[in-house]
Tab-separated table of C-alpha atoms in Angstrom:
chain	number	residue	atom	x	y	z
A	1	UNK	CA	3.305	27.510	26.673
A	2	UNK	CA	0.529	29.056	24.549
A	3	UNK	CA	-1.081	27.412	21.565
A	4	UNK	CA	-3.101	29.496	19.102
A	5	UNK	CA	-6.140	27.790	17.468
A	6	UNK	CA	-6.904	29.968	14.519
A	7	UNK	CA	-10.324	28.480	13.724
A	8	UNK	CA	-12.922	26.262	15.389
A	9	UNK	CA	-11.905	22.630	15.783
A	10	UNK	CA	-13.536	19.689	17.455
A	11	UNK	CA	-13.716	19.870	21.219
A	12	UNK	CA	-11.767	16.642	21.709
A	13	UNK	CA	-8.649	18.202	20.173
A	14	UNK	CA	-8.960	21.282	22.342
A	15	UNK	CA	-9.285	19.180	25.457
A	16	UNK	CA	-6.232	17.121	24.624
A	17	UNK	CA	-4.103	20.276	24.273
A	18	UNK	CA	-5.432	21.790	27.524
A	19	UNK	CA	-5.035	18.560	29.444
A	20	UNK	CA	-1.431	18.419	28.383
A	21	UNK	CA	-0.759	21.635	30.225
A	22	UNK	CA	-0.827	24.206	27.388
A	23	UNK	CA	-2.716	27.473	27.413
A	24	UNK	CA	-5.174	27.580	24.474
A	25	UNK	CA	-5.997	30.817	22.748
A	26	UNK	CA	-9.034	30.092	20.555
A	27	UNK	CA	-9.455	32.794	17.872
A	28	UNK	CA	-12.494	31.346	16.050
A	29	UNK	CA	-11.172	32.853	12.775
A	30	UNK	CA	-11.054	36.333	14.291
A	31	UNK	CA	-8.160	38.111	12.573
A	32	UNK	CA	-7.842	40.702	15.351
A	33	UNK	CA	-7.432	38.011	18.013
A	34	UNK	CA	-4.834	36.225	15.865
A	35	UNK	CA	-2.750	39.372	15.263
A	36	UNK	CA	-2.950	40.320	18.957
A	37	UNK	CA	-1.700	36.986	20.270
A	38	UNK	CA	0.584	35.547	17.607
A	39	UNK	CA	3.768	37.047	19.044
A	40	UNK	CA	3.198	35.127	22.303
A	41	UNK	CA	2.510	31.600	21.061
A	42	UNK	CA	4.819	28.622	20.653
A	43	UNK	CA	2.425	26.602	18.556
A	44	UNK	CA	-0.422	27.129	16.070
A	45	UNK	CA	-3.265	24.813	14.973
A	46	UNK	CA	-4.520	26.164	11.646
A	47	UNK	CA	-7.267	25.163	9.174
A	48	UNK	CA	-7.524	27.547	6.187
A	49	UNK	CA	-6.537	30.867	7.717
A	50	UNK	CA	-3.660	32.363	5.732
A	51	UNK	CA	-0.345	32.202	7.566
A	52	UNK	CA	1.770	34.429	5.321
A	53	UNK	CA	5.279	35.711	5.979
A	54	UNK	CA	4.056	39.152	7.126
A	55	UNK	CA	2.039	37.486	9.902
A	56	UNK	CA	4.602	34.850	10.728
A	57	UNK	CA	7.309	37.473	11.228
A	58	UNK	CA	5.417	38.602	14.350
A	59	UNK	CA	5.542	35.067	15.764
A	60	UNK	CA	8.948	35.279	17.407
A	61	UNK	CA	8.374	32.309	19.716
A	62	UNK	CA	6.661	30.043	17.180
A	63	UNK	CA	8.131	26.542	16.882
A	64	UNK	CA	5.449	24.488	15.217
A	65	UNK	CA	2.376	24.871	12.929
A	66	UNK	CA	0.034	21.896	13.169
A	67	UNK	CA	-2.125	21.845	9.979
A	68	UNK	CA	-5.731	20.721	10.645
A	69	UNK	CA	-5.881	18.798	7.346
A	70	UNK	CA	-3.347	18.157	4.631
A	71	UNK	CA	-3.305	21.124	2.242
A	72	UNK	CA	-0.598	23.568	3.258
A	73	UNK	CA	-1.027	26.136	0.480
A	74	UNK	CA	-2.245	28.653	3.122
A	75	UNK	CA	1.054	28.491	4.953
A	76	UNK	CA	4.251	30.263	3.803
A	77	UNK	CA	6.328	27.090	3.856
A	78	UNK	CA	9.499	28.853	2.602
A	79	UNK	CA	9.388	31.242	5.542
A	80	UNK	CA	8.922	28.352	7.971
A	81	UNK	CA	11.730	26.341	6.439
A	82	UNK	CA	14.103	29.278	6.660
A	83	UNK	CA	13.163	30.033	10.273
A	84	UNK	CA	13.096	26.570	11.727
A	85	UNK	CA	9.324	26.346	12.133
A	86	UNK	CA	8.037	22.758	11.865
A	87	UNK	CA	4.841	22.045	9.923
A	88	UNK	CA	2.825	18.857	10.584
A	89	UNK	CA	-0.272	17.492	8.792
A	90	UNK	CA	-3.041	14.989	9.382
A	91	UNK	CA	-2.975	12.709	6.406
A	92	UNK	CA	-5.800	10.199	5.994
A	93	UNK	CA	-7.880	11.590	8.866
A	94	UNK	CA	-10.603	13.015	6.724
A	95	UNK	CA	-10.078	11.104	3.494
A	96	UNK	CA	-13.315	9.122	3.612
A	97	UNK	CA	-15.487	12.145	4.350
A	98	UNK	CA	-14.052	14.032	1.369
A	99	UNK	CA	-14.401	11.030	-0.932
A	100	UNK	CA	-18.040	10.608	0.125
A	101	UNK	CA	-18.703	14.279	-0.495
A	102	UNK	CA	-17.216	14.127	-3.957
A	103	UNK	CA	-19.312	10.998	-4.763
A	104	UNK	CA	-22.472	12.593	-3.484
A	105	UNK	CA	-21.859	15.594	-5.746
A	106	UNK	CA	-21.558	13.219	-8.734
A	107	UNK	CA	-24.866	11.498	-7.824
A	108	UNK	CA	-26.672	14.775	-7.224
A	109	UNK	CA	-25.542	16.314	-10.513
A	110	UNK	CA	-26.249	13.216	-12.587
A	111	UNK	CA	-29.787	13.161	-11.178
A	112	UNK	CA	-30.188	16.980	-11.483
A	113	UNK	CA	-31.326	17.144	-7.855
A	114	UNK	CA	-30.688	20.891	-7.479
A	115	UNK	CA	-32.560	21.768	-10.681
A	116	UNK	CA	-35.515	19.448	-10.265
A	117	UNK	CA	-36.088	20.499	-6.660
A	118	UNK	CA	-36.352	24.119	-7.785
A	119	UNK	CA	-38.608	23.185	-10.729
A	120	UNK	CA	-40.955	21.266	-8.380
A	121	UNK	CA	-41.459	24.377	-6.393
A	122	UNK	CA	-41.865	26.603	-9.422
A	123	UNK	CA	-43.923	24.385	-11.725
A	124	UNK	CA	-45.395	21.566	-9.605
A	125	UNK	CA	-45.402	17.797	-10.123
A	126	UNK	CA	-44.902	18.013	-13.869
A	127	UNK	CA	-41.225	18.813	-13.171
A	128	UNK	CA	-40.638	15.015	-13.115
A	129	UNK	CA	-41.218	14.881	-16.831
A	130	UNK	CA	-39.222	17.934	-17.768
A	131	UNK	CA	-35.823	17.136	-16.269
A	132	UNK	CA	-34.097	13.852	-17.033
A	133	UNK	CA	-30.904	12.655	-15.334
A	134	UNK	CA	-28.698	9.676	-16.114
A	135	UNK	CA	-27.243	6.655	-14.300
A	136	UNK	CA	-23.739	6.487	-12.917
A	137	UNK	CA	-23.476	2.707	-13.217
A	138	UNK	CA	-21.184	1.365	-15.911
A	139	UNK	CA	-19.788	4.811	-16.571
A	140	UNK	CA	-16.091	5.927	-16.544
A	141	UNK	CA	-14.688	7.895	-13.555
A	142	UNK	CA	-11.413	9.726	-13.897
A	143	UNK	CA	-9.549	10.542	-10.701
A	144	UNK	CA	-6.835	13.170	-10.739
A	145	UNK	CA	-4.662	12.474	-7.738
A	146	UNK	CA	-4.769	8.911	-6.331
A	147	UNK	CA	-3.704	9.501	-2.771
A	148	UNK	CA	-5.731	8.544	0.274
A	149	UNK	CA	-8.847	10.477	-0.816
A	150	UNK	CA	-8.667	9.241	-4.388
A	151	UNK	CA	-8.297	5.628	-3.231
A	152	UNK	CA	-11.284	5.964	-0.917
A	153	UNK	CA	-13.305	7.311	-3.862
A	154	UNK	CA	-12.207	4.303	-5.878
A	155	UNK	CA	-13.652	1.990	-3.246
A	156	UNK	CA	-17.040	3.792	-3.431
A	157	UNK	CA	-17.341	3.009	-7.153
A	158	UNK	CA	-17.466	-0.765	-6.637
A	159	UNK	CA	-21.169	-1.045	-6.322
A	160	UNK	CA	-21.675	1.033	-9.467
A	161	UNK	CA	-19.470	-1.176	-11.664
A	162	UNK	CA	-17.552	1.910	-12.919
A	163	UNK	CA	-14.431	1.884	-14.993
A	164	UNK	CA	-11.845	3.990	-13.218
A	165	UNK	CA	-8.916	5.890	-14.777
A	166	UNK	CA	-6.395	7.755	-12.647
A	167	UNK	CA	-3.685	10.354	-13.391
A	168	UNK	CA	-1.051	10.750	-10.695
A	169	UNK	CA	2.584	11.275	-11.662
A	170	UNK	CA	3.656	10.787	-8.023
A	171	UNK	CA	1.963	7.403	-7.517
A	172	UNK	CA	4.556	4.862	-6.327
A	173	UNK	CA	2.605	1.669	-5.835
A	174	UNK	CA	0.192	-0.241	-8.004
A	175	UNK	CA	-3.499	0.156	-7.103
A	176	UNK	CA	-5.975	-2.577	-8.006
A	177	UNK	CA	-9.131	-1.729	-9.890
A	178	UNK	CA	-7.827	1.339	-11.642
A	179	UNK	CA	-6.031	2.056	-14.945
A	180	UNK	CA	-3.206	4.525	-14.438
A	181	UNK	CA	-2.852	6.806	-17.466
A	182	UNK	CA	0.447	8.492	-18.387
A	183	UNK	CA	-1.153	11.632	-19.878
A	184	UNK	CA	-3.998	13.611	-18.324
A	185	UNK	CA	-5.563	14.130	-21.714
A	186	UNK	CA	-6.478	10.434	-21.932
A	187	UNK	CA	-8.425	10.767	-18.733
A	188	UNK	CA	-10.038	14.074	-19.855
A	189	UNK	CA	-11.410	12.751	-23.122
A	190	UNK	CA	-12.513	9.324	-21.784
A	191	UNK	CA	-14.265	10.075	-18.479
A	192	UNK	CA	-17.952	10.650	-17.786
A	193	UNK	CA	-17.047	11.904	-14.279
A	194	UNK	CA	-13.808	13.629	-13.254
A	195	UNK	CA	-12.898	14.163	-9.623
A	196	UNK	CA	-9.885	16.211	-8.511
A	197	UNK	CA	-7.886	15.173	-5.470
A	198	UNK	CA	-4.424	16.596	-5.979
A	199	UNK	CA	-2.555	19.366	-4.203
A	200	UNK	CA	-2.485	22.962	-5.405
A	201	UNK	CA	1.033	23.680	-6.720
A	202	UNK	CA	2.582	25.753	-9.427
A	203	UNK	CA	2.112	22.816	-11.830
A	204	UNK	CA	-1.587	22.228	-10.956
A	205	UNK	CA	-2.784	25.811	-10.800
A	206	UNK	CA	-5.337	26.240	-13.635
A	207	UNK	CA	-4.725	22.551	-14.554
A	208	UNK	CA	-8.318	22.392	-15.750
A	209	UNK	CA	-8.678	25.222	-18.263
A	210	UNK	CA	-10.852	26.010	-21.241
A	211	UNK	CA	-8.754	23.857	-23.578
A	212	UNK	CA	-9.229	20.819	-21.358
A	213	UNK	CA	-12.892	21.557	-20.736
A	214	UNK	CA	-13.455	21.542	-24.559
A	215	UNK	CA	-12.000	18.087	-24.757
A	216	UNK	CA	-14.391	16.625	-22.175
A	217	UNK	CA	-17.469	14.668	-23.029
A	218	UNK	CA	-20.660	16.779	-23.396
A	219	UNK	CA	-22.246	14.721	-20.556
A	220	UNK	CA	-19.165	15.000	-18.303
A	221	UNK	CA	-19.436	16.022	-14.663
A	222	UNK	CA	-16.463	17.723	-13.046
A	223	UNK	CA	-15.966	17.698	-9.260
A	224	UNK	CA	-13.300	19.559	-7.235
A	225	UNK	CA	-12.917	18.739	-3.493
A	226	UNK	CA	-9.202	19.564	-3.471
A	227	UNK	CA	-8.237	23.206	-3.782
A	228	UNK	CA	-9.613	26.224	-5.567
A	229	UNK	CA	-7.305	27.401	-8.313
A	230	UNK	CA	-6.870	23.943	-9.841
A	231	UNK	CA	-9.850	24.759	-12.034
A	232	UNK	CA	-9.888	28.067	-13.860
A	233	UNK	CA	-13.318	29.294	-12.749
A	234	UNK	CA	-13.844	31.819	-15.552
A	235	UNK	CA	-13.135	29.038	-18.065
A	236	UNK	CA	-15.501	26.748	-16.217
A	237	UNK	CA	-18.348	29.315	-16.383
A	238	UNK	CA	-17.642	29.785	-20.056
A	239	UNK	CA	-17.783	26.056	-20.663
A	240	UNK	CA	-21.021	25.747	-18.691
A	241	UNK	CA	-22.603	28.624	-20.658
A	242	UNK	CA	-21.542	26.914	-23.930
A	243	UNK	CA	-22.887	23.530	-22.753
A	244	UNK	CA	-19.451	21.985	-23.200
A	245	UNK	CA	-19.929	19.837	-20.035
A	246	UNK	CA	-22.993	18.560	-18.135
A	247	UNK	CA	-22.217	20.095	-14.713
A	248	UNK	CA	-19.749	20.747	-11.940
A	249	UNK	CA	-19.509	20.288	-8.194
A	250	UNK	CA	-17.130	22.571	-6.263
A	251	UNK	CA	-16.426	22.283	-2.564
A	252	UNK	CA	-13.522	24.676	-3.028
A	253	UNK	CA	-13.124	27.895	-4.984
A	254	UNK	CA	-10.189	30.172	-5.789
A	255	UNK	CA	-11.729	32.889	-3.580
A	256	UNK	CA	-13.220	31.780	-0.277
A	257	UNK	CA	-15.763	32.723	0.759
A	258	UNK	CA	-17.523	33.543	-2.485
A	259	UNK	CA	-19.609	36.724	-2.738
A	260	UNK	CA	-23.359	36.025	-2.752
A	261	UNK	CA	-23.694	37.380	-6.265
A	262	UNK	CA	-20.889	35.253	-7.742
A	263	UNK	CA	-21.864	33.826	-11.111
A	264	UNK	CA	-21.036	30.305	-10.008
A	265	UNK	CA	-24.221	30.379	-7.862
A	266	UNK	CA	-26.410	31.206	-10.883
A	267	UNK	CA	-26.353	27.762	-12.551
A	268	UNK	CA	-28.616	24.818	-11.726
A	269	UNK	CA	-25.930	22.422	-12.995
A	270	UNK	CA	-23.287	23.742	-10.579
A	271	UNK	CA	-23.322	22.744	-6.984
A	272	UNK	CA	-21.236	24.829	-4.603
A	273	UNK	CA	-20.485	23.911	-0.975
A	274	UNK	CA	-18.403	26.032	1.432
A	275	UNK	CA	-15.277	23.859	1.761
A	276	UNK	CA	-17.318	21.501	3.877
A	277	UNK	CA	-16.390	18.084	2.568
A	278	UNK	CA	-14.564	17.423	5.825
A	279	UNK	CA	-17.461	18.497	7.945
A	280	UNK	CA	-18.554	15.202	9.341
A	281	UNK	CA	-18.535	14.073	12.963
A	282	UNK	CA	-15.983	11.400	12.315
A	283	UNK	CA	-13.614	13.526	10.290
A	284	UNK	CA	-13.734	16.517	12.612
A	285	UNK	CA	-12.797	14.308	15.580
A	286	UNK	CA	-10.100	12.436	13.673
A	287	UNK	CA	-8.387	15.573	12.327
A	288	UNK	CA	-8.578	17.545	15.620
A	289	UNK	CA	-7.171	14.597	17.566
A	290	UNK	CA	-4.215	14.136	15.192
A	291	UNK	CA	-3.539	17.877	14.959
A	292	UNK	CA	-3.520	18.044	18.768
A	293	UNK	CA	-1.324	14.939	19.029
A	294	UNK	CA	1.231	16.483	16.643
A	295	UNK	CA	1.497	19.564	18.901
A	296	UNK	CA	1.769	17.507	22.050
A	297	UNK	CA	4.302	15.057	20.619
A	298	UNK	CA	6.493	17.827	19.278
A	299	UNK	CA	6.895	19.442	22.681
A	300	UNK	CA	7.455	16.053	24.271
A	301	UNK	CA	10.191	15.579	21.728
A	302	UNK	CA	8.427	12.579	20.245
């Protein structure tokens, strides 16, 4: 049987699939290779490559899509459901890496690291007196989505003595060390830092818009390591230009990749990374191994 790997994954996952007797077709994100081979494969391992219905209609032999990660907004789930194609995910495998990335963005923005580094080059040592940051300790963090990533982020706050609020209408169990709010507005108006860790759905698209940005504290820092589209980027740029919030860290954007001249790149108080929060040695191994295991177990009927 043939397994299509749409994008690069850790070698350990590839080896597991090959050693289990499958033929691997590694596309490395090449759309031409994917289109050429999709009609012949029984399984797909996918990261962010869009698997829409037009493409999936060509996959006559396809039985399983193994998502390398947890966000399945790039997969036409309705088509898969109607055509008996199984979708699996890798929950928890990269949660700590994403949480650390979000936390590092908060620290970098609160200390103005991007801005002061540029100023040092441009204006010399005097930059240290011209740009002042602020401490994270004893501030309030608001977490939107308290799943595995959100709870790992919660643990990282302990050494900073932060008060933590969380909004998550799907949360089933009590979580120590956090106040769960019933309305997102309470989190929006009360938090010094806001970090987004929910799925992109019809109800969360443009969840953070201009009206909510206006309600945030003037010193608020907004971080999104979930999915582009949860924040309305035009509204965010407007809020930044009007100094409504202090800064933003985005590991995801509505359009990926961004064009080099995108306005989001033109602000010293916005940090953009290329959907790379999961790009750690540990996470890449964990996710690839679980994604491979899901493929192997499916065909072993486990």
